[in-house]
Each structure stands twice: as structure tokens, then as C-alpha cells.
Amino acid sequence: MHRTTEQHHPIDRLYRSLDPEDTSTAVSVIVKLRGETCDIDCPHCYEKRKEVPGGARISADQIGQLARLFRGRPLAVELHGGEPLTAGREAIAEVLRELAAQPRVVRVSMQTNAVQLDGHWLDLLDELCPDLQIGVSLDGDAQGNAWRIGYDGKPVYPRVAAALELLAGRGRKVGVITTVTPAVLGRAEQVLDHLAAFEAVNAVSFVPAFDSAIRRSTTVRARRVPVSRLLQLAALAGEGGPAWAIHPDEYAEFVLAATAHWIIAGHFTRIKLEPAVSTIRRLRGLGSAFCHFSDLKCDHVFTLYPDNRFGSCDELPWPQARLTQLDDVTGQDELARLQQGSVLLNQGKALMAKCAGCDYRSTCGGGCIATRWRQNPAADGDAYCDYRMRLVDGIAAFLAQPGNPEGAWCQTLRWHPRTPNSMRDVGAFTARWDDPAAFRAEVRLHASEHGNINTVGLPGVHEADDLDPAHPKWREAIEPRVWPLVDALTVGWGLITYDSCEGHQYDGLDLAPVGLRVGLLPRDRAEYARTAAALCRAATAAAPALPGGIELRVARSELTCETTGAAVPVLDLSLHPDHRQDWDAYFADLGAAARALAVALTAEHPAGTACACPLPVPAAADRAAG
């Protein structure tokens, strides 16, 4: 069997290596039609920072070489730049005809600043590639486009807006890529509304300007320094990095605000929003074509320049990302060997090494290596990972309580899915809980020598019958140390508990210790929102009273109904040893921790949806106005 680094690399499920024998998985090639040549001069452009002179054009022959290199495999081609339209209509027509002649090319797209886009261009595209997917670079409204300028320093927004109107008149639908800079921070709702007002726009992707590591201006080869480069120099003069750069925390807050508005304003009915949609898909256990959330990362994304430089993703630092010259590579086997020997790609995988043990890996997907580098991990530590987790936590809240989007701003509740986590019939269990007169069958309750109560009386994870407070053996079914918490939540809060465990050390057994936990099954989304907020408040109140070394987690998760297959949002409350404490110390202090938590729960009640975490300023103002 053909072997690749995928089979022995610790992040193989997050970063798939190129398998030359794979004929089903597509690769993407970013075709730099004119290299870095562009008709505008945005100071934050990553392509121009490569400082490779443009001017030449990709030819139809080079497109043919690409198709031969990846023969037998689906190929997605993105026409890119610089600005691809600077290649001219004749050159682009030849490229499009060649792409149309290649049966394995499954998708052709173009990313453009749209400054040159006019009726003649659209006539050409309609004739030669009517299915061409067009992406337009537009950073929101006129204010947001402060960094999208011509060489004269003047804004290009009016011309791009006119192009979008022209596209709408032709019935074209386009995606917009919006770079999130300080010019849009705090205005997510207005920016999204502005973009949604363009009839042609059916997708918006917010990408972060994580450029804190950028310290040097782009080289100017002309005698006269254009106004745009003078503006770039001024933007780099501060100590905190470029004036256009933002911090991951700011990006997470912007995306969550945009996602909340996307839902509330109903934009989700016609506009795909990224990274929200990919996060939602991963939370639902579905795949994503977005490489930041997929295992098809840098080894499945290539870039071709007019001078035949051929390498990995164009967002990676060049020339380090260069693998070879297109003329010199003979096949995918050789390409895979070059990737395996690439210092840059191996360093990128090393950046993701900690992802393999992260609880968020199945939803986050590891993110983007190029973005990690631009964020300057040496200076900001885990800021990139923190933003990814914050994004998952917030969007998980939107899914569970869409009518109360403020839950996304809670930083106490985290997304921690339990696997496996299922119940035979969730609907029947809920109905029986609320009907004291319902029939209640005999149950099997046996206790292990380590305190586990289940159907077989053995330590570890085993089947346990589902009981409710009206069952005559309800109290007998709850393990003693967790009983005060279960009683407070069921009697005091009126909630349904679907699971509980007092924590077990398993001395002398080959079983990992488990901590104390209680699982809550809200009856509906409104109860979920109230419960989540109350748990946050209770957790905040209990934290100072907990013994040192024990941490309290409040987690969002899902319970799968084995009868219907549906996943129901649930909330889990648990006590864990922190990084300073071992399990012996944890169990010595667990009784005191459980009592302190029970006191905090007894003092609280699920009323209202305001938790203990502060709202961002715009969201707080909205709540006050409401």
C-alpha cells in the first residue's frame, strides 16, 4: 500500500498529506495570472509583500501542464492576482478556453477587485465561462474600505460598488471577501447590512487582518514613491504593528456580532456567511470545503506564477512556500516528496501539533497555518487558538438558543461535546418526567465497589436506566456525593437531569478516574437560555469558594436520541482537577467542592437570560434599548 506522512503524523485527521494514488479528492490551484501586478495598491496586500516583479502572464499552455500534472484527479482553479483582469481580455479568453477543454477541471473561480469590471468583461465571461464563480474584494461599506486604495491614495469603493450593481443587472451572483480591519470593528451589523443590500451578493466571507508580525514596508522600485506607499509607511510607524491589523479577540467579537445579526435580520436566507457557516457545519458533524475547517490544507492547495514558480498556498510566506518549477515536476509522486521535504510545510504542521489533543479539534479543524504565522505566535502565544475556541463557543450558543443571541457572549459556557452521549428515547423520557401519573417500569440498580450505580454494578461506563423524580427508586439511583446538586437542580430549579456521576477514582483498576458531573436536558430553547445564564451566574458565585486546584466547567453539548437520531442541546456541569492538582488531591477536596457548588446553585434560579459575563458595548446598548 502507498504510504504517506499522513499515516504516521500526529495531526493526520486535521492535515491530510497529498496521496498521489487518490483520484477522488480535489486539489486547488491558485493561478496568479499576472503575479503580484495590480491596478490598485492596498497597503495590507499580502501578495505585494512577496516583492516579486509581475508583468508576465499565465498562458494556456501552462494551464494544460497543470491539467496533465493532476490528471485523474478533480481540479479546482482560481484565477487570482494581484489583479487577474490586468492580464487583458485576450489572455484571459485563452486561459478560459483551455480550462473548458479540461474534463477534470470541476470548478473555475476568479477573485477580483472589480475595478475594471465592465459590460465587455461580462460579455466575455458569459460567453466562455458562464459558470465562473466570481469573488469580489470589498471591505464592507465606504468607511470599511479605508485600506483599499489606488496608487494615488484615493478610495476605490465607488468603482467596486458600481461593478456590483452591474453584476446584479446581468443576474450574476458573487461572493464578497471582506478583510476585517479597525475600520469595521464595532460595526458588524452595519457592514453586513451594507453588503447584503447589493442584490448580486450571495456570500460574504470575513477574513482577519492578523498582521501583527508585519514590520517592514513593501519595496518601491520606481523613483517616485506613490501616495499609497507613503500611507503604508505611516501605518507601520506605530509600535503595536500595522494600523490595519487587529487582534484575534477583536475578530472573534466582530464575527459573533455579524453572525447574530445574520440570524436576527434574516440574511441567512440568501447569504452564506463565513466563517459562521463552516463552524455551524462542523458543530453539526458535517464537513466543510473551507480549508481553515478542513483537513485539506496546504498539501492540497497550490499556487502557479507566470514564471512557472509552483508551490503551496499563496498566503504562505514566499519564496519558502515554493516547491519547484512547473516545468521540472514530473508527477504527483514527486510533488508529494517535495512537500514532505519542505521545511516550511513541516514547520506549519508543527504549529498544529497541539491541535491533536485539543477538545475543539473536531469543530475548529485546526485553522489556517498562514494566518497563524501572520498573527506572530511567538508574541501572542495562544491568541489564535483562543479566538477559534471563542468562535465555536459563541456559534454553539446561537444554535442552541437562537432567540437569545446574547448567550454567545458568555465566556463561562464552553463547547465540550461528550462522546458517546446518547439516550434511548429522549422525547419519551422528557414526557414521563413531566407526567407523575405515567407508567414507570421496574429498573435495575446495582452498585459497584467503587460507588458506580448502573444496571450491572460494575465500575466504568455501563448502561444505566433513565429515572425521574416520580420514580420510587429515584433517590436510590443517584450517587450520594452528587445528590445535593441533582436535588438543587431538579427541585429548586425545576430542571430535567439526564445524567449524573459523583466521580470515581478506581484505585487498583486499569480505568481512568472520572470527575463529578451532572447533565441537564432543557425542555425547550427558552428554558435552555435561562438555564445557561443561571449556570453562568452560579459558577461565577461558586468559583471563589471552591478548593484550590478544582475547576468548575459549564459545557454546551448534545444528547443523541437513539430512536430518532436527533441531537438535542444539553448543558453539563462538572468539577475537574486543574493543571496543578492530581487525582488524589482532587478526590480529597471533591466533597467540599460539591458542597460549595450546591450552595451556589441553591442561591440561584433560572430566571432571565442575563449571565455574569459582560456584553460587548454595541450588544449592551441594544439590550438597554430593548
XYZ file of C-alpha atoms in Angstrom:
626
model
C 0.000 0.000 0.000
C 1.218 3.511 -0.792
C 2.378 5.240 2.376
C 2.481 8.955 3.076
C 3.285 11.090 6.078
C -0.455 11.105 6.756
C -0.222 7.636 8.272
C 2.265 8.488 10.976
C 1.863 12.194 11.563
C 0.059 13.069 14.850
C -2.277 15.537 13.133
C -3.311 13.292 10.245
C -7.013 13.892 10.895
C -6.526 17.653 10.724
C -3.951 17.940 7.951
C -4.093 15.365 5.172
C -0.990 14.819 3.096
C -1.218 14.584 -0.683
C -1.784 10.997 -1.788
C -0.784 10.575 -5.452
C -2.997 7.488 -5.741
C -6.120 9.335 -4.610
C -8.324 10.014 -7.638
C -11.346 11.362 -5.752
C -10.017 14.235 -3.659
C -9.740 17.558 -5.446
C -6.773 19.884 -5.280
C -6.989 23.637 -5.694
C -4.588 25.668 -7.793
C -4.416 29.432 -7.400
C -3.347 30.754 -10.783
C -1.609 34.116 -10.475
C -2.463 35.405 -13.932
C -0.189 38.455 -13.566
C 1.776 37.568 -10.453
C 1.542 40.431 -7.984
C 0.668 43.028 -10.641
C -2.384 45.016 -9.611
C -4.143 48.193 -10.675
C -4.660 49.320 -7.069
C -2.224 49.381 -4.154
C -3.767 48.276 -0.867
C -1.236 48.687 1.975
C -2.370 45.423 3.593
C -1.978 43.253 0.458
C -0.065 40.060 1.314
C 0.760 39.342 -2.344
C 2.756 42.544 -2.826
C 4.767 41.805 0.292
C 6.393 38.965 -1.646
C 8.106 41.642 -3.748
C 8.330 39.555 -6.889
C 8.070 41.714 -10.012
C 5.000 40.966 -12.090
C 4.236 41.825 -15.664
C 4.225 38.395 -17.315
C 1.024 36.442 -17.972
C -0.051 32.861 -17.373
C -0.514 31.112 -20.725
C -2.964 28.483 -21.910
C -0.008 26.088 -22.255
C 0.680 26.390 -18.530
C -2.959 25.552 -17.799
C -2.532 22.437 -19.917
C 0.584 21.493 -17.932
C -1.401 21.812 -14.711
C -4.113 19.529 -16.014
C -1.534 16.927 -17.027
C 0.218 17.127 -13.646
C -3.035 16.430 -11.797
C -4.572 14.085 -14.364
C -7.014 11.622 -12.886
C -7.873 13.958 -10.015
C -10.566 16.679 -9.738
C -9.031 20.119 -10.159
C -10.386 23.448 -8.887
C -8.772 26.544 -10.418
C -8.909 30.058 -9.014
C -7.818 32.938 -11.240
C -6.088 35.338 -8.919
C -3.534 38.105 -8.581
C -2.526 40.811 -7.936
C -5.498 41.598 -10.108
C -6.349 38.944 -12.721
C -8.171 41.371 -15.043
C -4.872 43.190 -15.685
C -3.976 40.226 -17.910
C -6.365 41.580 -20.530
C -9.328 40.026 -22.304
C -7.352 38.173 -24.975
C -5.081 36.401 -22.483
C -7.931 35.516 -20.160
C -10.017 34.239 -23.064
C -7.228 31.792 -23.981
C -6.990 30.591 -20.389
C -10.752 30.104 -20.096
C -10.904 28.142 -23.363
C -8.149 25.844 -22.132
C -9.871 25.318 -18.803
C -13.123 24.485 -20.601
C -11.276 21.818 -22.585
C -10.063 20.020 -19.451
C -12.579 17.393 -18.285
C -11.127 17.106 -14.763
C -11.495 20.822 -14.007
C -14.547 20.811 -11.738
C -14.652 24.460 -10.733
C -13.289 27.757 -12.055
C -13.419 30.905 -9.954
C -11.945 34.383 -10.106
C -11.079 36.755 -7.276
C -11.069 40.365 -8.445
C -11.088 43.876 -7.029
C -13.728 44.559 -9.757
C -12.280 47.997 -10.564
C -12.002 47.146 -14.289
C -15.127 45.007 -14.471
C -17.495 46.323 -17.149
C -20.007 45.109 -19.706
C -17.307 43.964 -22.150
C -15.704 41.792 -19.480
C -19.036 40.288 -18.510
C -19.841 39.550 -22.152
C -16.580 37.610 -22.397
C -17.134 35.708 -19.151
C -20.739 34.874 -20.052
C -19.623 33.516 -23.406
C -16.617 31.447 -22.350
C -17.356 30.512 -18.735
C -20.978 31.168 -17.734
C -20.494 29.111 -14.549
C -17.480 31.138 -13.443
C -17.694 31.833 -9.713
C -16.748 35.460 -9.127
C -15.409 36.744 -5.847
C -15.106 40.470 -5.220
C -12.764 42.035 -2.657
C -14.727 44.678 -0.775
C -14.178 45.554 2.882
C -17.759 46.433 3.704
C -19.024 49.981 3.286
C -17.114 53.069 2.171
C -15.683 53.617 5.662
C -14.605 49.992 5.916
C -12.707 50.234 2.633
C -10.238 52.761 4.024
C -7.308 50.464 3.154
C -8.487 49.653 -0.398
C -6.954 52.484 -2.394
C -5.328 53.320 -5.689
C -1.697 54.333 -6.107
C -2.910 57.898 -5.736
C -4.234 57.105 -2.277
C -7.849 57.621 -3.315
C -10.564 55.096 -2.401
C -11.736 52.579 -4.997
C -15.026 51.810 -3.238
C -17.266 53.754 -5.676
C -15.982 51.771 -8.656
C -16.397 48.436 -6.886
C -19.925 49.311 -5.781
C -20.766 50.215 -9.390
C -19.403 46.860 -10.550
C -21.649 45.039 -8.088
C -24.662 46.867 -9.467
C -23.593 45.894 -12.983
C -23.268 42.254 -11.916
C -26.772 42.346 -10.445
C -28.099 43.712 -13.735
C -26.631 40.691 -15.500
C -28.173 38.282 -12.994
C -24.752 37.316 -11.648
C -24.311 36.216 -8.041
C -20.969 36.822 -6.377
C -19.214 36.256 -3.089
C -17.526 39.115 -1.261
C -14.322 38.788 0.719
C -14.145 41.433 3.433
C -10.931 41.993 5.339
C -11.695 42.851 8.957
C -9.571 45.853 9.921
C -10.096 48.527 12.600
C -12.207 50.391 10.001
C -15.089 47.931 10.539
C -14.654 46.932 14.190
C -17.728 47.642 16.288
C -19.878 47.981 13.171
C -20.521 44.367 12.197
C -24.264 44.883 11.816
C -23.964 47.960 9.601
C -21.257 46.370 7.455
C -23.248 43.182 6.897
C -26.417 45.144 6.104
C -24.485 47.221 3.586
C -23.115 44.181 1.786
C -26.478 42.414 1.880
C -28.058 45.421 0.175
C -26.199 44.543 -3.036
C -28.509 42.242 -4.965
C -25.574 40.424 -6.544
C -24.046 39.355 -3.226
C -24.992 35.866 -2.039
C -21.944 35.106 0.114
C -19.768 37.112 2.500
C -16.500 35.896 3.959
C -14.948 37.909 6.759
C -11.186 37.363 6.863
C -8.949 38.755 9.613
C -6.107 41.223 9.203
C -3.887 39.317 11.651
C -0.787 41.193 10.541
C 0.810 41.981 13.888
C 4.059 40.395 12.707
C 4.376 42.776 9.712
C 7.022 45.410 10.425
C 8.546 46.240 7.024
C 7.014 48.242 4.193
C 6.758 46.967 0.641
C 9.741 47.911 -1.506
C 9.208 50.655 -4.083
C 11.151 50.197 -7.316
C 10.005 53.372 -9.028
C 11.809 56.667 -8.457
C 8.675 58.343 -7.250
C 7.055 56.839 -4.177
C 3.281 56.594 -4.750
C 0.919 58.075 -2.202
C -0.323 54.603 -1.310
C 3.146 53.531 -0.149
C 3.543 56.684 1.909
C 0.283 55.763 3.636
C 1.633 52.272 4.211
C 4.813 53.684 5.796
C 2.725 55.846 8.101
C 0.600 52.827 9.064
C 3.733 50.897 10.028
C 5.170 53.672 12.197
C 3.361 52.684 15.395
C 4.759 50.292 17.996
C 1.792 47.918 18.029
C 2.122 46.705 14.448
C 0.393 47.943 11.300
C -2.534 50.313 11.764
C -4.694 47.970 9.684
C -4.005 44.943 11.921
C -6.439 43.596 14.500
C -6.142 41.144 17.394
C -7.828 37.716 17.319
C -10.120 38.713 20.190
C -11.396 41.634 18.124
C -12.003 39.395 15.135
C -13.939 36.838 17.197
C -16.153 39.571 18.628
C -16.776 41.012 15.153
C -17.694 37.644 13.629
C -20.023 36.751 16.501
C -21.776 40.118 16.219
C -22.099 39.644 12.455
C -23.441 36.108 12.920
C -26.038 37.243 15.452
C -27.237 39.918 13.048
C -27.147 37.467 10.122
C -29.643 35.345 12.064
C -31.815 38.103 13.539
C -32.067 40.148 10.310
C -32.844 37.049 8.234
C -29.807 37.459 5.967
C -29.157 33.723 6.364
C -31.993 33.040 3.898
C -29.965 34.273 0.927
C -26.381 34.935 2.061
C -23.788 32.396 3.076
C -21.647 33.858 5.863
C -18.147 32.635 6.630
C -16.656 31.566 8.942
C -20.092 31.129 10.538
C -21.415 28.510 8.101
C -18.315 26.315 8.307
C -18.397 26.492 12.103
C -22.059 25.504 12.093
C -21.370 22.590 9.764
C -18.573 21.298 11.961
C -20.719 21.665 15.076
C -23.340 19.574 13.280
C -20.764 16.898 12.432
C -20.666 17.856 8.742
C -17.673 18.609 6.545
C -16.603 21.944 5.127
C -14.932 22.901 1.859
C -13.256 25.827 3.646
C -9.655 24.712 4.222
C -9.490 26.507 7.582
C -12.051 23.954 8.828
C -10.986 21.018 6.676
C -8.118 18.517 6.627
C -7.405 19.500 3.007
C -4.958 22.238 3.934
C -1.624 23.337 2.482
C -0.762 19.990 0.864
C -3.885 20.262 -1.313
C -3.593 23.942 -2.248
C -1.065 25.070 -4.866
C -0.048 28.325 -6.497
C 1.282 28.916 -10.011
C 3.053 32.122 -11.096
C 3.674 33.335 -14.676
C 7.388 32.483 -14.431
C 6.404 28.854 -13.637
C 7.144 29.078 -9.915
C 4.981 26.394 -8.382
C 4.352 25.969 -4.692
C 1.896 25.729 -1.862
C -0.847 28.166 -0.806
C -0.257 31.760 -1.870
C -0.926 33.019 1.662
C 2.124 31.207 2.997
C 5.410 33.143 3.042
C 7.265 33.024 -0.258
C 9.833 32.061 -1.505
C 9.763 29.476 1.313
C 6.451 28.074 0.015
C 7.912 27.437 -3.446
C 8.241 23.723 -4.193
C 9.568 23.625 -7.757
C 9.159 24.978 -11.280
C 6.122 23.662 -13.125
C 8.381 22.503 -15.990
C 10.532 20.469 -13.596
C 7.917 18.379 -11.812
C 7.029 15.081 -13.484
C 4.063 13.876 -11.458
C 2.195 13.859 -8.194
C 4.578 11.337 -6.613
C 7.404 13.819 -6.985
C 5.179 16.625 -5.759
C 4.332 14.657 -2.610
C 8.046 14.053 -1.951
C 8.763 17.752 -2.334
C 6.004 18.551 0.162
C 7.351 16.019 2.644
C 10.782 17.628 2.358
C 9.535 21.204 2.638
C 10.904 22.939 5.724
C 8.035 25.433 5.649
C 5.262 22.843 5.401
C 6.794 20.765 8.176
C 7.093 23.851 10.354
C 3.441 24.541 9.619
C 2.445 21.082 10.750
C 4.478 21.620 13.913
C 2.412 24.761 14.632
C -0.630 22.480 14.700
C 0.906 19.778 16.899
C -1.096 20.807 19.973
C -4.326 20.583 17.951
C -4.161 16.786 18.131
C -5.039 16.815 21.838
C -7.451 19.768 21.805
C -11.116 19.287 22.734
C -12.084 21.632 19.887
C -10.258 19.811 17.094
C -13.412 18.219 15.636
C -15.077 21.626 15.224
C -12.173 24.022 14.712
C -10.381 21.839 12.173
C -7.011 23.360 13.070
C -7.465 26.694 11.336
C -5.058 28.254 8.843
C -1.294 27.899 9.100
C -0.567 31.056 7.114
C -2.832 33.097 9.382
C -1.126 31.661 12.454
C 2.219 32.891 11.162
C 0.949 36.375 10.377
C -0.528 36.609 13.870
C 3.015 36.185 15.289
C 2.595 33.177 17.633
C 5.912 33.927 19.338
C 4.496 37.195 20.676
C 0.820 36.354 21.190
C 1.035 32.777 22.459
C -2.343 31.070 22.220
C -4.285 34.102 20.922
C -5.054 32.366 17.617
C -6.369 29.223 19.304
C -8.289 31.294 21.858
C -10.158 33.104 19.074
C -11.007 29.817 17.335
C -12.413 28.368 20.545
C -14.320 31.583 21.275
C -15.878 31.400 17.821
C -17.001 27.792 18.325
C -18.392 28.543 21.797
C -20.362 31.546 20.569
C -21.838 29.900 17.498
C -22.748 26.816 19.533
C -24.792 29.198 21.708
C -26.555 30.647 18.648
C -27.572 27.155 17.554
C -28.874 26.163 20.972
C -30.699 29.423 21.790
C -31.258 31.411 18.573
C -33.961 33.502 20.221
C -31.480 34.750 22.836
C -28.288 35.542 20.926
C -26.701 37.305 23.924
C -25.755 33.832 25.136
C -22.925 33.898 22.594
C -21.125 36.496 24.715
C -20.975 34.202 27.743
C -17.375 33.138 28.313
C -18.193 30.697 31.122
C -20.052 28.168 28.987
C -17.787 26.319 26.578
C -18.412 23.773 23.824
C -17.318 20.389 25.241
C -19.199 17.565 23.476
C -19.268 14.230 25.282
C -18.737 11.101 23.211
C -20.672 8.883 23.424
C -23.674 10.728 24.835
C -26.990 9.149 23.954
C -30.364 8.104 25.371
C -32.765 5.523 24.011
C -35.794 7.855 23.655
C -35.304 11.495 24.668
C -38.897 12.517 23.876
C -40.442 9.704 25.935
C -38.100 10.423 28.847
C -38.995 14.134 28.863
C -42.727 13.417 28.679
C -42.527 10.898 31.527
C -40.560 13.347 33.701
C -43.379 15.890 33.488
C -46.218 13.366 34.000
C -46.336 11.970 37.550
C -49.177 9.636 36.523
C -47.199 7.975 33.715
C -46.286 4.298 33.986
C -42.807 3.734 35.422
C -41.196 0.380 34.811
C -39.024 -1.582 37.173
C -35.363 -0.643 36.926
C -32.093 -2.459 37.558
C -29.956 -0.702 40.165
C -26.672 -2.249 41.234
C -23.717 -0.569 42.919
C -20.073 -1.390 42.227
C -17.457 -1.477 44.970
C -16.266 1.905 43.618
C -19.687 3.513 44.017
C -20.999 3.303 40.430
C -24.755 2.809 40.199
C -25.799 1.147 36.939
C -27.618 -1.904 35.598
C -24.703 -4.306 36.127
C -22.977 -2.978 39.236
C -19.578 -2.661 37.588
C -17.048 0.184 37.562
C -16.629 2.221 34.409
C -19.144 3.283 31.756
C -22.129 0.937 31.612
C -25.825 1.172 30.797
C -27.996 2.872 33.401
C -31.798 3.052 33.373
C -33.306 6.506 32.970
C -35.236 7.569 36.069
C -37.180 10.697 37.068
C -38.141 12.154 40.460
C -41.553 10.456 40.438
C -39.970 7.000 40.235
C -39.988 5.191 43.610
C -36.280 4.404 43.249
C -35.220 7.909 42.142
C -33.183 8.718 45.272
C -31.626 5.280 45.307
C -30.425 5.754 41.710
C -28.403 8.917 42.438
C -24.868 8.513 43.782
C -24.511 10.179 47.218
C -21.873 12.849 46.554
C -23.726 14.264 43.547
C -27.179 14.108 45.157
C -27.193 17.671 46.616
C -26.508 19.063 43.141
C -29.143 16.917 41.471
C -31.667 17.844 44.158
C -30.945 21.572 43.795
C -31.313 21.423 40.020
C -34.431 19.237 39.885
C -36.393 20.503 42.886
C -35.002 24.029 43.246
C -34.610 24.849 39.544
C -37.324 22.536 38.176
C -34.998 21.059 35.533
C -34.553 17.647 33.963
C -31.283 15.843 34.665
C -30.389 13.201 32.107
C -27.165 12.009 33.709
C -25.148 12.307 36.924
C -21.960 10.878 38.392
C -20.319 11.539 41.760
C -16.809 10.928 40.429
C -14.790 7.726 40.813
C -11.086 7.157 41.423
C -10.897 3.437 40.505
C -7.917 2.573 42.714
C -6.373 -0.727 41.658
C -8.180 -0.831 38.306
C -6.957 -0.104 34.814
C -9.567 2.620 34.410
C -9.001 6.369 34.169
C -10.529 8.362 37.037
C -13.663 10.360 36.258
C -14.878 13.585 37.842
C -18.216 14.663 39.239
C -20.809 15.782 36.691
C -24.495 16.490 36.168
C -26.189 16.644 32.766
C -29.191 18.914 32.182
C -31.806 18.432 29.459
C -33.737 21.696 28.840
C -37.294 21.205 27.647
C -37.087 23.919 25.003
C -34.808 26.697 23.749
C -36.234 29.292 26.112
C -35.527 27.097 29.144
C -32.097 26.373 27.716
C -31.293 30.109 27.551
C -32.499 30.750 31.111
C -30.615 27.732 32.439
C -27.394 28.621 30.659
C -27.458 32.145 32.105
C -28.232 30.867 35.616
C -25.425 28.305 35.450
C -23.009 31.068 34.467
C -24.124 33.179 37.418
C -23.900 30.227 39.813
C -20.487 29.201 38.521
C -19.199 32.753 38.948
C -20.517 32.849 42.530
C -19.125 29.406 43.385
C -15.639 29.919 41.965
C -14.139 31.759 44.997
C -15.460 29.075 47.371
C -14.027 26.090 45.506
C -10.917 24.424 46.972
C -7.747 25.365 45.129
C -6.909 23.020 42.266
C -10.530 22.208 41.396
C -12.187 23.959 38.489
C -15.836 24.115 37.561
C -16.875 23.650 33.931
C -20.207 24.516 32.418
C -20.381 22.982 28.963
C -22.664 23.101 25.970
C -23.091 19.673 24.425
C -25.627 17.491 22.623
C -27.550 14.376 23.573
C -28.375 11.975 20.761
C -31.755 10.243 20.732
C -31.153 6.638 19.679
C -34.764 6.286 18.498
C -34.900 9.294 16.167
C -31.223 10.085 15.619
C -31.852 13.724 16.573
C -29.246 15.665 18.560
C -30.747 17.691 21.418
C -28.868 20.647 23.015
C -27.917 19.908 26.630
C -25.850 21.537 29.369
C -23.263 19.754 31.509
C -21.960 20.845 34.894
C -18.740 19.210 36.096
C -15.814 19.535 38.518
C -12.280 18.792 37.312
C -8.732 18.869 38.677
C -6.831 21.761 37.145
C -3.270 21.537 35.849
C -1.849 21.974 39.361
C -3.643 19.069 41.003
C -3.506 15.266 40.738
C -6.469 12.952 41.149
C -5.658 12.010 44.766
C -5.832 15.680 45.818
C -8.929 16.164 43.674
C -10.885 13.413 45.406
C -9.684 14.598 48.829
C -11.267 18.007 48.130
C -14.199 16.902 45.958
C -16.741 16.719 48.797
C -16.019 20.306 49.845
C -16.177 21.460 46.215
C -19.549 19.743 45.666
C -20.985 21.359 48.794
C -19.789 24.824 47.730
C -21.355 24.351 44.315
C -24.621 23.147 45.844
C -24.792 26.326 47.954
C -24.306 28.485 44.835
C -26.977 26.552 42.916
C -29.449 26.836 45.801
C -28.967 30.624 45.828
C -29.699 30.901 42.095
C -32.701 30.249 39.883
C -33.129 30.129 36.075
C -34.854 33.491 35.628
C -33.938 35.831 32.775
C -31.211 35.355 30.194
C -28.555 37.747 31.528
C -25.462 35.869 32.640
C -22.497 37.096 34.704
C -20.339 37.936 31.672
C -20.212 41.476 30.282
C -21.715 42.179 26.884
C -19.722 43.986 24.187
C -20.598 47.665 24.020
C -22.884 47.507 20.906
C -24.724 44.440 22.234
C -25.131 46.026 25.678
C -26.607 49.138 24.049
C -29.047 47.006 22.055
C -30.189 45.255 25.236
C -30.680 48.599 27.027
C -32.678 49.951 24.083
C -34.833 46.846 24.033
